[in-house]
mmCIF file of C-alpha atoms in Angstrom:
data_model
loop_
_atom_site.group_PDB
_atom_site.id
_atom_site.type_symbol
_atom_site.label_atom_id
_atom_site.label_comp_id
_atom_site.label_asym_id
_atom_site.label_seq_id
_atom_site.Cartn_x
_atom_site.Cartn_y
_atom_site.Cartn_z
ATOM 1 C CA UNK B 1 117.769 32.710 28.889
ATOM 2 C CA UNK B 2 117.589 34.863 31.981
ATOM 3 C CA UNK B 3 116.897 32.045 34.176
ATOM 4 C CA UNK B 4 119.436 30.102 32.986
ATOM 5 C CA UNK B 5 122.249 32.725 34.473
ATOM 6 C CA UNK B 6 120.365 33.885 37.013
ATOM 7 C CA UNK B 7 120.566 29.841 38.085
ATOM 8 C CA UNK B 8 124.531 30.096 36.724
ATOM 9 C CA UNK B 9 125.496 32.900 38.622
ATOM 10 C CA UNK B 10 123.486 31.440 42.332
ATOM 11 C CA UNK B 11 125.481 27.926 41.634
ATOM 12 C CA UNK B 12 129.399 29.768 41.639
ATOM 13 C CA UNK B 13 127.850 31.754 44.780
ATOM 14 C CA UNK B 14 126.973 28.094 46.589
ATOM 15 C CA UNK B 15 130.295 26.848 44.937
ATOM 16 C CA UNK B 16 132.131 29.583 47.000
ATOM 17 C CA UNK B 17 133.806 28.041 50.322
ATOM 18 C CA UNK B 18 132.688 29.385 53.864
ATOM 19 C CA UNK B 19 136.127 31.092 55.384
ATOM 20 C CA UNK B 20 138.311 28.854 57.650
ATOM 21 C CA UNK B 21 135.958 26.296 57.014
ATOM 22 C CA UNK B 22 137.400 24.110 54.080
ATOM 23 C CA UNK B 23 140.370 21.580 53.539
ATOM 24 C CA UNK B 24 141.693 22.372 50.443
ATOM 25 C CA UNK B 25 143.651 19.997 48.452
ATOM 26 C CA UNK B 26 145.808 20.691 45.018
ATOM 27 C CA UNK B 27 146.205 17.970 42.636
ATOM 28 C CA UNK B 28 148.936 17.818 40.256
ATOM 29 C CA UNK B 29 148.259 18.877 36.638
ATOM 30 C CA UNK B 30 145.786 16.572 34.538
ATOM 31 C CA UNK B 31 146.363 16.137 30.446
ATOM 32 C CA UNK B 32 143.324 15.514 28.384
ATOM 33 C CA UNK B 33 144.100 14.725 24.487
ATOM 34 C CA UNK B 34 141.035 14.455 22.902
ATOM 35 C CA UNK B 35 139.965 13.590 18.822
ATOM 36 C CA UNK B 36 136.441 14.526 17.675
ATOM 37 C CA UNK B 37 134.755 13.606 14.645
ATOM 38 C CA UNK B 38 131.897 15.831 13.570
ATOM 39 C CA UNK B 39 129.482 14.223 10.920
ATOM 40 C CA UNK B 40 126.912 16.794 9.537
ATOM 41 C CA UNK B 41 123.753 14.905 8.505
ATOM 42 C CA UNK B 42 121.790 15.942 5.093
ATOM 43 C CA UNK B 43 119.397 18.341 6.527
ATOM 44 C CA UNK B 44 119.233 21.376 8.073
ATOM 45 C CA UNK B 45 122.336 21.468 11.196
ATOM 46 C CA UNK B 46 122.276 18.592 12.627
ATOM 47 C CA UNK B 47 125.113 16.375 13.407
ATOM 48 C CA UNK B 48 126.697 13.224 15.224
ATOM 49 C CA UNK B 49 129.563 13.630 17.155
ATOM 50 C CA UNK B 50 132.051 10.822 17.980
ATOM 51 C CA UNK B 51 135.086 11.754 20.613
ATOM 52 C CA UNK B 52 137.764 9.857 21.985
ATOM 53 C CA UNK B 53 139.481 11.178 25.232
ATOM 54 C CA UNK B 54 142.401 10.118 27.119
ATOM 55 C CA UNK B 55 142.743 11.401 31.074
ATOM 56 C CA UNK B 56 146.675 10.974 32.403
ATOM 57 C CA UNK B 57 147.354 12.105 35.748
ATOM 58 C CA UNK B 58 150.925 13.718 36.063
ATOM 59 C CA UNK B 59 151.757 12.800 39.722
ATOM 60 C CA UNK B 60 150.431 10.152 42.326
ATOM 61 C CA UNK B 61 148.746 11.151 44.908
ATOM 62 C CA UNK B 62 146.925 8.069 45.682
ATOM 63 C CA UNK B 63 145.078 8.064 42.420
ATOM 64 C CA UNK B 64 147.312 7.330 39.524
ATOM 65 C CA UNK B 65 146.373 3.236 37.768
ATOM 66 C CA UNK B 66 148.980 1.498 37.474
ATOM 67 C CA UNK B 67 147.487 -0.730 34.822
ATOM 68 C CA UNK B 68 147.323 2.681 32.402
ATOM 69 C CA UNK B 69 145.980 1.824 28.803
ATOM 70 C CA UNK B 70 148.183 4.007 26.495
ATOM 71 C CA UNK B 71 149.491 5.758 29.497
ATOM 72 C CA UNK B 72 146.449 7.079 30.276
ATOM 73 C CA UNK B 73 144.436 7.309 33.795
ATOM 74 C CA UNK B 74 141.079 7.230 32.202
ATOM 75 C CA UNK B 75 139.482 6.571 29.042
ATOM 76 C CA UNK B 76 136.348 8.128 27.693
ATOM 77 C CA UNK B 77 134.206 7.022 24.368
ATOM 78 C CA UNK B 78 130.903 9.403 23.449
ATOM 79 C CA UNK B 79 128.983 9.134 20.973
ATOM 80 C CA UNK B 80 126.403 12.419 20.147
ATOM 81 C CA UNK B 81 123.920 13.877 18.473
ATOM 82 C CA UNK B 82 122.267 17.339 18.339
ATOM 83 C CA UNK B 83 119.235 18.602 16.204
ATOM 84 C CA UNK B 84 118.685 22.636 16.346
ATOM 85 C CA UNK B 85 114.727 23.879 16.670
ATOM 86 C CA UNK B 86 116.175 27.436 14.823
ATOM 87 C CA UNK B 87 119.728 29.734 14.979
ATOM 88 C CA UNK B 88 119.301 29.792 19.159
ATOM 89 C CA UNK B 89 117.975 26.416 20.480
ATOM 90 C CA UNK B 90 118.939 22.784 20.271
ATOM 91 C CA UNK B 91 118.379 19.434 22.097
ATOM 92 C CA UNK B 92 120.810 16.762 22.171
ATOM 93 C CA UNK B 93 121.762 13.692 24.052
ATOM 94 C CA UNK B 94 125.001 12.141 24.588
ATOM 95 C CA UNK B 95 126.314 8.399 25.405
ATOM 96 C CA UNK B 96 129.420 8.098 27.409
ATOM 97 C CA UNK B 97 131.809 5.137 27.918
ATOM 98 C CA UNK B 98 134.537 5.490 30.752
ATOM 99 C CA UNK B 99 136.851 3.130 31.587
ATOM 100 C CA UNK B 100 139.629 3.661 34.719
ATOM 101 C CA UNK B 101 141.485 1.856 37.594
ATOM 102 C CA UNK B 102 139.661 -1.529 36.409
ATOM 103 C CA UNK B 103 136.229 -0.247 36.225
ATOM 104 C CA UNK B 104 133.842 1.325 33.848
ATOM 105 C CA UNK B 105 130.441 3.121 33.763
ATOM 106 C CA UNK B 106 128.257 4.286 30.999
ATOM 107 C CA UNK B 107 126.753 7.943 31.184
ATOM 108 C CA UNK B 108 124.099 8.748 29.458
ATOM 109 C CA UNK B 109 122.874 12.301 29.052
ATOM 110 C CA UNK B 110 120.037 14.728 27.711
ATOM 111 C CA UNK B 111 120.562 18.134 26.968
ATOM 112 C CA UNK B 112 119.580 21.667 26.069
ATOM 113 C CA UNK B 113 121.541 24.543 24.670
ATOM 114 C CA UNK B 114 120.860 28.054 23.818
ATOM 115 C CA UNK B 115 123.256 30.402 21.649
ATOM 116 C CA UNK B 116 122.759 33.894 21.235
ATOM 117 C CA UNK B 117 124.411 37.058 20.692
ATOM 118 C CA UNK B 118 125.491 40.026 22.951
ATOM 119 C CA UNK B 119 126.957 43.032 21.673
ATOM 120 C CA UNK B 120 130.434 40.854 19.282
ATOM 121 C CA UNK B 121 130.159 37.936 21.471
ATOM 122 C CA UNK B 122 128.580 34.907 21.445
ATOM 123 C CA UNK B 123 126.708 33.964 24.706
ATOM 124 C CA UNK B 124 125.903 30.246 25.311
ATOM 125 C CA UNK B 125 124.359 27.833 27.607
ATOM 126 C CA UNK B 126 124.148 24.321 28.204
ATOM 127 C CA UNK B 127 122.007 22.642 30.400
ATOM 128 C CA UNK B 128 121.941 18.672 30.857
ATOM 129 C CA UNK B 129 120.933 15.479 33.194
ATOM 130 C CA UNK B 130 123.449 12.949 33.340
ATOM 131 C CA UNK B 131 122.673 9.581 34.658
ATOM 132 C CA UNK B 132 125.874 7.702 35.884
ATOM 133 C CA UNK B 133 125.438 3.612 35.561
ATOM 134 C CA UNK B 134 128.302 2.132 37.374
ATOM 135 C CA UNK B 135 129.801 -0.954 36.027
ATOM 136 C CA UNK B 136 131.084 -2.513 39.308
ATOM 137 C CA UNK B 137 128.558 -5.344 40.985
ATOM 138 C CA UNK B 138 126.593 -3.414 43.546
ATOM 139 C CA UNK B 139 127.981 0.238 43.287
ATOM 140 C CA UNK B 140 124.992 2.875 43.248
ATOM 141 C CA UNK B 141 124.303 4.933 40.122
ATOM 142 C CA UNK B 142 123.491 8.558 40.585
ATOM 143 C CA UNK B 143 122.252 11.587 38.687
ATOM 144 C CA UNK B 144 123.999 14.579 37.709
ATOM 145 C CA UNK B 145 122.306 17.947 36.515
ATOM 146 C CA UNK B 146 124.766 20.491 34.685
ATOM 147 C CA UNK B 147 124.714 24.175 33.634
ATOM 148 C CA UNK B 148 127.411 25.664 31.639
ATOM 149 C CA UNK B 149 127.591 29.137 30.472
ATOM 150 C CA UNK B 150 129.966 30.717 27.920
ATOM 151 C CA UNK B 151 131.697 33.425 25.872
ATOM 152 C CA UNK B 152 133.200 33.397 22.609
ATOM 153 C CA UNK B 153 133.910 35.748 19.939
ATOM 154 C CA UNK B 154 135.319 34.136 16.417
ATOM 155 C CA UNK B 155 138.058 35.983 14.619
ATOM 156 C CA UNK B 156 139.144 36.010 11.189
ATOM 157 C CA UNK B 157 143.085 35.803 10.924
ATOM 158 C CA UNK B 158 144.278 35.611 7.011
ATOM 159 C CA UNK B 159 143.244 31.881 5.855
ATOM 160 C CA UNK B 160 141.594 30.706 8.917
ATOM 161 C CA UNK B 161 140.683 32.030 12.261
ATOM 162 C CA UNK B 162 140.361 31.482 16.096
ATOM 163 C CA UNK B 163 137.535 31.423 18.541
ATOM 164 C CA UNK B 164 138.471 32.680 22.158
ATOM 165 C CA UNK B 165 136.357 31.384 24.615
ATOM 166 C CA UNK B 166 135.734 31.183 28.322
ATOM 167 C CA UNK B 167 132.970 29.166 30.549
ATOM 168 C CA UNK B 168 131.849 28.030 33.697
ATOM 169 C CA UNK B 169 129.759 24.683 34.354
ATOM 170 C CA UNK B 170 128.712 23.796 37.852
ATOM 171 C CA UNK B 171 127.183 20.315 38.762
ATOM 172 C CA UNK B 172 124.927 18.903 41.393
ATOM 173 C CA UNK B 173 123.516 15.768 42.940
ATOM 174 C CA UNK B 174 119.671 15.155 41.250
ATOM 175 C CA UNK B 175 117.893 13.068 44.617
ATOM 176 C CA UNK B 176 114.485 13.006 44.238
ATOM 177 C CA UNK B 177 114.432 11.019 47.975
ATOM 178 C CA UNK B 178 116.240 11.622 50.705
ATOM 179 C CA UNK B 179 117.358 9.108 53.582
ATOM 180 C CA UNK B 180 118.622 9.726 56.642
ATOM 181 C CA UNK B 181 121.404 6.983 55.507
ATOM 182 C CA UNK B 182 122.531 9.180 52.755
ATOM 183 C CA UNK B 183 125.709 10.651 53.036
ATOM 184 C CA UNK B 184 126.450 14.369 53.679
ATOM 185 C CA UNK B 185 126.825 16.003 50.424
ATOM 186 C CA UNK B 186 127.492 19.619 49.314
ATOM 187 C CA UNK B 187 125.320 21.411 47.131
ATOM 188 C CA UNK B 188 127.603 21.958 44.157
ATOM 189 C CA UNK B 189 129.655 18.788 43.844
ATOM 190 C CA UNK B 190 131.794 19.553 40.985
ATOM 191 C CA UNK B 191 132.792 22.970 39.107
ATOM 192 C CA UNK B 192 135.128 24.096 36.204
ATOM 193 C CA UNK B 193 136.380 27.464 34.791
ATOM 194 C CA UNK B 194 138.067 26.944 30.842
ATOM 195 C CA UNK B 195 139.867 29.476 28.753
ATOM 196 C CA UNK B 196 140.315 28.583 25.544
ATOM 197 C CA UNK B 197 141.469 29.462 22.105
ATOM 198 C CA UNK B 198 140.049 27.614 19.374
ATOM 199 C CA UNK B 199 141.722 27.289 15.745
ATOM 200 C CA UNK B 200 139.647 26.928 12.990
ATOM 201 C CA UNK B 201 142.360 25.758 10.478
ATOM 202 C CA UNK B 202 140.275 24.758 7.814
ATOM 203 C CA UNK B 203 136.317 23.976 7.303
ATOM 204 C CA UNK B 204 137.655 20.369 7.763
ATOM 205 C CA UNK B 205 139.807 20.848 10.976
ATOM 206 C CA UNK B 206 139.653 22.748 14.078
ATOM 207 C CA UNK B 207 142.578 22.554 17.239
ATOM 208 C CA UNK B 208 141.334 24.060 20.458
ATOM 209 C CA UNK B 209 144.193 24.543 23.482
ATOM 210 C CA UNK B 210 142.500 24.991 26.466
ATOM 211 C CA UNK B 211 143.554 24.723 30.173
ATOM 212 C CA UNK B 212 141.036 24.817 33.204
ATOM 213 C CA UNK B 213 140.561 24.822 37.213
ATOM 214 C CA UNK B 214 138.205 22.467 38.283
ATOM 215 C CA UNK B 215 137.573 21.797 41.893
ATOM 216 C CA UNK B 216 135.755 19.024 43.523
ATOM 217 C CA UNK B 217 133.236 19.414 46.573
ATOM 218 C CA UNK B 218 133.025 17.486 49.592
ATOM 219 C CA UNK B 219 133.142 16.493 53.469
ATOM 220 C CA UNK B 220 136.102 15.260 53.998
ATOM 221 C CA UNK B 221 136.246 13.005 57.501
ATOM 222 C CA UNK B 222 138.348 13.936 60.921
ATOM 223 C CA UNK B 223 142.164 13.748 60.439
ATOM 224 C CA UNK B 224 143.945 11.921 63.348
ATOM 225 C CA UNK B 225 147.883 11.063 64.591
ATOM 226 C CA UNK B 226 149.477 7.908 65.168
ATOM 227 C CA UNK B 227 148.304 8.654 69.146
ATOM 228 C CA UNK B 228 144.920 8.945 68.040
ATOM 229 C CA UNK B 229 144.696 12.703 68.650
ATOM 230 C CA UNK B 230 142.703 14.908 66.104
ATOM 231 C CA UNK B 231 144.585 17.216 64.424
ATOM 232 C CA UNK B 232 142.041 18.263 62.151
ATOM 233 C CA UNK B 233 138.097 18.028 62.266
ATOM 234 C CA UNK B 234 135.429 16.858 59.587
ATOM 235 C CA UNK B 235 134.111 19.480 57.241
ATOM 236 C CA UNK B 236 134.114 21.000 53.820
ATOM 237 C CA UNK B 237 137.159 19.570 51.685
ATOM 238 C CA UNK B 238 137.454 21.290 47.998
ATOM 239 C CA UNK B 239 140.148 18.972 45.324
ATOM 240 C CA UNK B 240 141.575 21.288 43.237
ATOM 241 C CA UNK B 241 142.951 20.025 39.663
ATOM 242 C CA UNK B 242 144.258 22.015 36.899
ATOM 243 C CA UNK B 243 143.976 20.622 33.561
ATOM 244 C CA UNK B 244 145.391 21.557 30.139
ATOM 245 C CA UNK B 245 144.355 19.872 27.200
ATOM 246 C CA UNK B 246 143.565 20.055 23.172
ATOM 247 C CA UNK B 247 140.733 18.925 21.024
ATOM 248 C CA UNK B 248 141.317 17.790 17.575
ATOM 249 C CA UNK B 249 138.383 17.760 15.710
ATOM 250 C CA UNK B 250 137.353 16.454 11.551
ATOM 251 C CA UNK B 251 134.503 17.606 10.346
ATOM 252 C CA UNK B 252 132.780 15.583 7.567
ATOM 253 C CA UNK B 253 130.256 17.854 5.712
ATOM 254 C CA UNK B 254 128.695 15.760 3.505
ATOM 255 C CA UNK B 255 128.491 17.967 0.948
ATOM 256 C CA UNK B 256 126.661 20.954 2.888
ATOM 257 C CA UNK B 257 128.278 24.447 2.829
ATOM 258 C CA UNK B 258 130.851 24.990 5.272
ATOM 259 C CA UNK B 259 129.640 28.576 5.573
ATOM 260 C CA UNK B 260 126.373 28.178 5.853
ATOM 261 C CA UNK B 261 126.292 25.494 8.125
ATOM 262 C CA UNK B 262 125.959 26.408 12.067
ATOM 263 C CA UNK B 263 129.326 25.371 13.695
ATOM 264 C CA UNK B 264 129.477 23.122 16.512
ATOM 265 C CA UNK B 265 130.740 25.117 19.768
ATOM 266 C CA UNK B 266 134.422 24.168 20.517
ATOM 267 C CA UNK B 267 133.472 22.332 23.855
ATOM 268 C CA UNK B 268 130.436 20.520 23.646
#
């Protein structure tokens, strides 16, 4: 557990930009609606997971499709599953389907999570491998490694109750070889901070508001005139998006106890 924050906490210090070094760039707010079905299998905890996400841009900026299905940017079908060793550890892998501006990709994923308490909290982390198999002729796949840490404290309110939560996840760029071809990448490409408060409404329903900062890493390239004068060098660029969105999510017990079952974590 130790190394896993000790690894957290060194990828939001690399994440940090140098000063007067980095083009930053603010996005207009991102909605992402998203249903989850949770199926709990006979034995012991574990489960299946089936999710269907929409992604809708709310301004242009060069990115919006205009060939939206449902009005959405980006579509995204996973299919899960996760089987727990004991209360603290599971493994898991995940199957992604994303669709957007006419092209797809499947992203398949392994995974590793460990849950424990500290003090009323619950402290979690996630760590995965993502492999990303573009669909387009030709385009280059890549491999992703993520860590995600978290807090969360569940609260009884009356009939139900709600599960505050807040985490960080930081991904990077898996090459095991280099060329001198390769592009000039940083070493956290992607990162996201989420607050959250999740809803447990019933042991059949949960709702989960959350909103969240993410920020993409790159270099962006020289910025010229019409004359052909530089007006601002190559370097660092960070894309900054916020994004608000809710999960929906059914649980299907199967006829296991609700309260003795371990609950699936309101983000997986």
């Amino acid at each position: 557990m130790k190394q896993f924050l000790l690894a957290a906490l060194w990828s939001m210090l690399l994440a940090l930009p140098a000063a007067g070094q980095t083009r930053r760039t603010v996005f207009g707010w991102q909605l992402w609606p998203e249903v989850q079905a949770e199926v709990a299998l006979p034995t012991t905890n574990d489960y299946l997971l089936v999710a269907v996400r929409g992604q809708h841009l709310t301004d242009n900026n060069g990115f919006s499709d205009p060939n939206r299905v449902l009005g959405f940017d980006e579509r995204r079908l996973t299919l899960g599953y996760e089987h727990f060793w004991n209360e603290h550890w599971s493994i898991g892998a995940t199957a992604a389907y994303v669709s957007a501006y006419n092209s797809y990709a499947l992203l398949p994923e392994v995974l590793l999570r460990h849950r424990s308490p500290v003090g009323p909290l619950t402290f979690g982390q996630r760590l995965s491998v993502e492999r990303v198999i573009p669909g387009a002729s030709g385009a280059t796949g890549r491999t992703n490694a993520r860590l995600r840490v978290d807090l969360e404290k569940i609260v009884p309110v009356s009939s139900f109750s709600i599960r505050p939560r807040l985490s960080y996840e930081a991904t990077t760029r898996v090459r095991l070889l280099h060329s001198n071809d390769d592009p000039k990448e940083r070493t956290i490409d992607f990162t996201s901070l989420r607050g959250e408060v999740g809803v447990r409404l019933s042991p059949l329903l949960d709702v989960t508001p959350w909103v969240a900062y993410q920020t993409q890493y790159s270099f962006g390239l020289a910025r010229y005139d019409k004359d052909g004068n530089e007006i601002e060098p190559a370097g660092r660029a960070n894309a900054v998006s916020p994004v608000v969105g809710i999960d929906v999510r059914f649980t299907f017990l199967n006829g296991q106890d609700a309260a003795a079952r371990k609950q699936l974590p309101t983000q997986h």
